[in-house]
Coordinates of C-alpha atoms in Angstrom, one line a residue:
M1 CA -5.4 9.0 6.6
T2 CA -2.5 7.0 6.8
T3 CA 0.9 7.1 4.9
I4 CA 2.7 3.5 4.5
S5 CA 6.3 3.2 3.6
V6 CA 7.3 1.1 0.7
P7 CA 10.5 1.2 0.0
D8 CA 11.3 -1.4 -2.4
M9 CA 8.0 -0.2 -4.4
M10 CA 10.5 0.2 -7.9
C11 CA 8.3 0.5 -11.3
E12 CA 4.6 0.9 -12.1
N13 CA 4.4 -2.6 -11.8
C14 CA 4.9 -2.4 -8.3
V15 CA 2.4 0.3 -8.6
K16 CA 0.0 -1.6 -10.4
R17 CA 0.0 -5.0 -8.4
I18 CA -0.5 -3.1 -5.0
T19 CA -3.5 -1.0 -7.3
N20 CA -4.7 -4.4 -7.6
A21 CA -4.3 -5.8 -4.4
L22 CA -5.7 -2.9 -2.1
T23 CA -8.6 -2.6 -4.8
A24 CA -9.3 -6.1 -4.1
A25 CA -9.2 -5.6 -0.5
E26 CA -11.9 -2.7 -1.4
L27 CA -9.1 -0.1 0.3
K28 CA -9.7 3.3 -0.3
F29 CA -5.8 4.6 -1.4
S30 CA -3.5 6.6 -3.5
V31 CA -0.6 5.4 -4.7
S32 CA 3.0 7.3 -5.3
L33 CA 6.1 5.8 -7.0
D34 CA 8.0 8.9 -6.5
T35 CA 7.5 8.5 -2.9
K36 CA 7.2 5.4 -2.7
T37 CA 4.4 5.4 -0.3
V38 CA 0.7 4.3 -0.2
T39 CA -1.9 6.3 1.8
V40 CA -4.9 4.6 3.2
D41 CA -8.5 6.5 3.5
G42 CA -9.8 4.7 6.8
C43 CA -9.6 3.0 10.2
D44 CA -6.7 1.2 12.4
N45 CA -8.4 -1.8 10.8
C46 CA -8.1 -0.7 7.2
V47 CA -4.4 0.1 7.9
K48 CA -3.8 -3.3 9.3
T49 CA -5.1 -5.3 6.3
A50 CA -3.0 -3.0 3.7
V51 CA 0.0 -3.8 5.3
S52 CA -0.8 -7.7 5.3
E53 CA -1.6 -7.0 1.6
L54 CA 1.4 -5.6 0.6
E55 CA 3.7 -8.0 2.6
D56 CA 1.9 -10.7 0.8
L57 CA 3.5 -9.2 -2.5
G58 CA 6.7 -9.6 -0.4
F59 CA 6.9 -5.8 0.3
T60 CA 8.5 -4.5 3.2
P61 CA 6.0 -1.9 4.7
E62 CA 6.5 1.0 7.1
V63 CA 3.5 2.3 8.7
R64 CA 4.3 6.0 9.6

């Protein structure tokens, strides 16, 4: 599992947008507004896909 920090995730609407995008990309993940993170369960390619999706949504993801 890989944790991606998303410091500019501010509200439940952000969580919904992220959830919709990563679900459409067929990734296994969890989103936490409290810690402003997305945890991806998958290979390096899955993490790259998640980062790309987050960037496309206008977020600034940082892989931890």
